[in-house]
């Protein structure tokens, strides 16, 4: 195997601004040509490990380190970030933020410009690298003309022009729709095969990364490496959930059915599982045993209905085309589709942020056309994706109270209302705290509380769980579910197939401004044609049920979800 | 989110667009120097004429830049108003003669000299503003940074300008999203409330906007450092173009304007052309 390209020996690190270390006793060798996944929950230290490799630590984030770290045989403390960046190229999580150039070509050339490469040579290199990641037909494009997946290609090309030895991907899937995420994983795989570069992926979405083979998985928790083994052996172990990572769905399903997960099963991919006839029988038996499971909810009255809604920001482009649907009181609904499909536009129209070109929106049968944003907000709340986009007061109490200040309520009434809301949201113990003392998930609750205080009937949430690991995802979603059980109607815009499947019985699918489907979540993900058109991704449960010759994959998925929910509730209760 | 852009690059096929950013920058600087220095009505009128021709050639239409032109007009009007309010007889001083047309009240007289002075001020602005707007509207933002670097500005400073241009649309979009969400929470900026309340309300939008901008800055600066920005004293430019024949012609023309303009201006030893003596 030769010399490792990256080698941590009993390494520890503490950020200057923090009271305790973020990394403890890290021992990790990564060899040339390897493909390694570093998994772990938020706050596990996995991103910090990445920053140690590419030189952001100690260059941009100073702190104290102990032990030894060598990158390409060099000590980062003695080298500049520039030397390190020529050994390890980094693709950051935020595809928009790292797009520096005004066009694709410029952005790819950025590193070459800094190296003072003559222009002719630079143009050639850019062209070649762009071809490698299949973006060579878009060199003139500006960032806003590209999809998330295309931006990621540009970022990748931008680090590959430097002939780096290792490519580091920091949460490459965070901002992508399911289909684009899958293509990215394929792209990383192809690039590695073509260039032989070492690849390090930092990501908590295990199943999505495993769409293509990974040699080794390193699992982190609370600043320590808790596992470092070949993929096969790793998956056969059952420690994932304890560390805030979700195991691939097909493995969970097999476990439920009583199939032991062993290395012989080849558990890395759902397509290549070596299921014995005995195993298939077990899965079928489980499927039949759980026949009664599945959700049937009573049909309530319609609360929101949208009729023939059309809208375009400019007259040439229609962002929403003749959309009609209705939502019943107490429903929990997902709105899915790729970026730019019209999901967010729809939310803006419902909230009155934009005016439709044609069509109507009814709330309780009353036309909303003449209602202002503020009037609608009394009934329909809108929560933005990132809590930092909404929080504007330093104290939790003030933040939650804000919406009431302009309503002419007495101080006493306001106090009562805020207290009640904080209790619903489980924030009452923190009522006197500053917002900055809260975790991301808690901040999210604060923003939701800031909306709930107006006592709306409907809450619309934009990507409520984006970028969250399994633990925080569960925390946020269980909270939303409890709100739903208290009678709030909840509409979520999401990319997350798990969310849609697990928490929302119904999904509305958009594609290029049109309503493509309005059906059950399980149905959506078991319809290959629909999945493809809407840039979604079928679940591995579908593939597994096919492999086990189960006649109705949709029912299989539904039973799995219901079984899991019952399982989860049992654990909690 | 294509909203009415106030001022941005407008791509059209024209000889002005084809010139390199460097040429346009130098031309613009020379042009600004002459029109700022001179008060010579003949020079200003000449430049006005040349400016009009360049404008015509550039394929940029008045309505493309009407918003900014309107603002400039308001500013010009205010400027003239204040000059008159503070120094109603400045023209008399400058042109060393006094031809009283009529009086308004007290020291506020109207003289031919003062009117002529205001005419010159107005001409100066009319000369500079459209060319400045044209420079922005016809220069590919990608060329800004490299043009600044070519005339000797540090590439770091140049890149700061270029990055600001790159992120303006993003920040605008962010502002819009945040302000919509905050309006839904009863934050009203429409002007029905008192000024103090409105100021307080705008903080509710600015604070999240600033927080998200700081995050953005951190990401960009990390991304730039990870790709070697600031490694060398110099850098090369992907979008820089070689100077063509037309560039040299334009540069020669700029030099000619500079020399002729300044010569004519200072021929009689003063920046002013004085028709009254």
XYZ file of N, CA and C in Angstrom, chain A residues 312-408:
291
model
N -45.840 33.531 -13.332
C -44.499 33.633 -13.898
C -43.842 34.904 -13.402
N -42.553 34.826 -13.044
C -41.845 36.037 -12.618
C -41.666 36.994 -13.790
N -41.481 36.409 -14.972
C -41.462 37.223 -16.180
C -42.562 36.699 -17.085
N -42.896 37.460 -18.109
C -43.999 37.010 -18.953
C -43.600 35.814 -19.816
N -42.278 35.662 -20.081
C -41.847 34.567 -20.966
C -41.928 33.208 -20.272
N -41.503 33.177 -18.997
C -41.406 31.893 -18.310
C -42.566 31.713 -17.333
N -43.231 30.577 -17.440
C -44.288 30.236 -16.500
C -43.705 29.351 -15.411
N -43.638 29.870 -14.193
C -43.083 29.069 -13.105
C -44.105 28.089 -12.548
N -45.363 28.397 -12.774
C -46.425 27.532 -12.288
C -47.524 27.521 -13.351
N -47.942 26.320 -13.747
C -48.896 26.238 -14.848
C -50.176 25.543 -14.411
N -51.214 26.297 -14.292
C -52.554 25.743 -14.112
C -52.624 24.641 -13.053
N -52.266 25.004 -11.848
C -52.184 24.022 -10.769
C -53.469 24.016 -9.928
N -54.007 22.832 -9.695
C -55.184 22.707 -8.834
C -55.001 21.554 -7.863
N -55.332 21.778 -6.613
C -55.375 20.689 -5.634
C -56.057 21.228 -4.387
N -56.377 20.334 -3.467
C -56.900 20.857 -2.217
C -56.354 20.057 -1.046
N -56.313 20.715 0.098
C -55.745 20.114 1.299
C -56.859 20.039 2.335
N -56.927 18.892 3.022
C -57.948 18.753 4.060
C -57.379 19.132 5.416
N -58.288 19.536 6.283
C -57.878 19.950 7.620
C -57.166 18.795 8.341
N -56.057 19.101 9.003
C -55.345 18.098 9.770
C -54.442 17.193 8.954
N -54.263 17.495 7.669
C -53.390 16.677 6.840
C -51.920 17.056 7.042
N -51.055 16.129 6.686
C -49.632 16.413 6.649
C -49.185 16.005 5.245
N -48.775 16.986 4.446
C -48.564 16.749 3.023
C -47.151 17.149 2.621
N -46.523 16.375 1.737
C -45.230 16.760 1.160
C -45.439 17.335 -0.227
N -44.674 18.375 -0.520
C -44.630 18.864 -1.889
C -43.224 18.599 -2.388
N -43.107 17.764 -3.406
C -41.776 17.367 -3.860
C -41.576 17.680 -5.340
N -40.322 17.589 -5.780
C -39.951 17.881 -7.156
C -38.587 18.518 -7.123
N -37.918 18.572 -8.297
C -36.543 19.075 -8.260
C -36.506 20.598 -8.094
N -35.297 21.127 -7.896
C -35.150 22.574 -7.756
C -35.731 23.274 -8.975
N -36.493 24.328 -8.740
C -37.044 25.064 -9.868
C -38.328 24.470 -10.414
N -38.869 23.469 -9.732
C -40.092 22.843 -10.239
C -41.329 23.673 -9.922
N -41.170 24.669 -9.043
C -42.306 25.531 -8.725
C -42.824 25.358 -7.312
N -42.120 24.558 -6.496
C -42.604 24.285 -5.144
C -42.613 25.547 -4.281
N -41.465 26.247 -4.271
C -41.366 27.440 -3.436
C -42.275 28.542 -3.953
N -42.394 28.619 -5.292
C -43.277 29.610 -5.877
C -44.705 29.404 -5.394
N -45.115 28.151 -5.346
C -46.456 27.829 -4.888
C -46.668 28.338 -3.456
N -45.675 28.077 -2.588
C -45.786 28.524 -1.200
C -45.910 30.047 -1.141
N -45.134 30.727 -1.976
C -45.177 32.189 -1.969
C -46.535 32.719 -2.412
N -47.138 32.027 -3.364
C -48.459 32.453 -3.828
C -49.503 32.242 -2.742
N -49.387 31.111 -2.060
C -50.368 30.828 -1.004
C -50.259 31.869 0.113
N -49.014 32.245 0.428
C -48.816 33.219 1.509
C -49.068 34.649 1.053
N -49.254 34.838 -0.235
C -49.536 36.181 -0.738
C -48.293 37.012 -1.008
N -47.083 36.384 -0.996
C -45.864 37.131 -1.287
C -45.826 37.546 -2.749
N -46.415 36.729 -3.591
C -46.520 37.055 -5.008
C -47.977 36.922 -5.416
N -48.332 37.650 -6.492
C -49.716 37.583 -6.964
C -49.798 36.670 -8.179
N -50.750 35.735 -8.184
C -50.859 34.838 -9.338
C -51.281 35.579 -10.603
N -50.837 35.091 -11.767
C -51.299 35.673 -13.022
C -52.734 35.279 -13.274
N -53.059 34.032 -12.908
C -54.464 33.642 -12.984
C -54.713 32.530 -11.981
N -55.983 32.261 -11.717
C -56.335 31.222 -10.762
C -56.633 31.787 -9.388
N -57.186 30.942 -8.539
C -57.595 31.407 -7.211
C -57.159 30.448 -6.116
N -57.028 31.025 -4.923
C -56.724 30.220 -3.745
C -57.847 30.458 -2.737
N -58.422 29.359 -2.231
C -59.504 29.482 -1.259
C -59.075 28.935 0.087
N -59.455 29.637 1.137
C -59.230 29.143 2.490
C -60.600 29.029 3.144
N -60.957 27.844 3.567
C -62.298 27.607 4.104
C -63.369 28.100 3.135
N -63.116 27.905 1.866
C -64.093 28.290 0.858
C -64.137 29.772 0.534
N -63.270 30.573 1.178
C -63.295 32.005 0.921
C -62.100 32.377 0.035
N -62.351 33.157 -1.010
C -61.304 33.554 -1.942
C -60.311 34.484 -1.235
N -59.013 34.154 -1.365
C -57.998 34.926 -0.655
C -57.421 36.082 -1.472
N -57.872 36.215 -2.714
C -57.227 37.151 -3.645
C -56.978 38.545 -3.068
N -57.946 39.044 -2.289
C -57.803 40.416 -1.815
C -57.154 40.528 -0.440
N -56.768 39.394 0.128
C -56.153 39.449 1.459
C -54.671 39.807 1.362
N -54.231 40.650 2.287
C -52.820 41.032 2.294
C -51.982 39.908 2.917
N -50.671 40.084 2.799
C -49.752 39.113 3.401
C -50.081 38.936 4.878
N -50.284 40.066 5.547
C -50.502 40.043 6.979
C -51.808 39.324 7.344
N -52.844 39.603 6.573
C -54.122 38.941 6.847
C -54.008 37.427 6.657
N -53.321 37.037 5.568
C -53.176 35.602 5.334
C -52.346 34.946 6.429
N -51.356 35.711 6.917
C -50.442 35.143 7.917
C -51.155 34.751 9.201
N -52.329 35.336 9.449
C -53.095 34.951 10.630
C -53.573 33.503 10.530
N -53.713 33.022 9.298
C -54.239 31.665 9.102
C -53.206 30.689 8.553
N -52.263 31.236 7.760
C -51.280 30.359 7.116
C -49.887 30.847 7.496
N -49.133 30.036 8.208
C -47.784 30.430 8.598
C -46.753 29.864 7.644
N -45.658 30.594 7.438
C -44.614 30.140 6.530
C -43.276 30.130 7.257
N -42.610 28.991 7.261
C -41.331 28.870 7.951
C -40.227 28.639 6.923
N -39.247 29.516 6.918
C -38.166 29.403 5.936
C -37.215 28.273 6.309
N -36.397 27.897 5.312
C -35.528 26.737 5.476
C -34.541 26.889 6.629
N -33.835 28.022 6.632
C -32.775 28.194 7.602
C -33.248 29.119 8.719
N -33.225 28.647 9.971
C -33.732 29.499 11.058
C -33.026 30.860 11.112
N -31.763 30.881 10.679
C -31.054 32.164 10.708
C -31.653 33.186 9.745
N -32.458 32.720 8.797
C -33.113 33.658 7.880
C -34.301 34.353 8.542
N -34.720 33.860 9.697
C -35.912 34.422 10.310
C -35.656 35.087 11.654
N -34.676 34.567 12.377
C -34.492 35.055 13.742
C -33.890 36.451 13.734
N -34.602 37.403 14.352
C -34.104 38.767 14.306
C -34.063 39.423 15.676
N -34.359 38.649 16.718
C -34.262 39.191 18.071
C -33.268 38.339 18.843
N -32.509 38.944 19.740
C -31.538 38.146 20.485
C -32.178 37.212 21.522
N -33.362 37.564 22.035
C -33.964 36.736 23.077
C -35.121 35.900 22.529
N -35.240 34.694 23.036
C -36.274 33.769 22.567
C -37.667 34.374 22.734
N -37.897 34.918 23.919
C -39.230 35.472 24.207
C -39.614 36.541 23.171
N -38.699 37.485 22.941
C -38.986 38.589 22.015
C -39.222 38.075 20.593
N -38.432 37.073 20.226
C -38.548 36.519 18.887
C -39.944 35.926 18.688
N -40.419 35.201 19.686
C -41.720 34.550 19.562
C -42.842 35.598 19.635
N -42.626 36.615 20.423
C -43.657 37.633 20.632
C -43.815 38.560 19.424
N -42.758 38.655 18.606
C -42.690 39.683 17.567
C -43.964 39.843 16.736
N -44.511 38.724 16.280
C -45.647 38.818 15.380
C -46.888 39.411 16.058
N -46.917 39.385 17.394
C -48.106 39.878 18.098
C -48.071 41.388 18.312
N -46.865 41.955 18.216
C -46.708 43.357 18.598
C -47.554 44.313 17.777
N -47.766 43.953 16.503
C -48.502 44.892 15.663
C -50.006 44.605 15.671
N -50.436 43.636 16.489
C -51.845 43.231 16.415
C -52.775 43.937 17.384
N -52.247 44.850 18.202
C -53.094 45.584 19.124
C -53.549 44.770 20.330
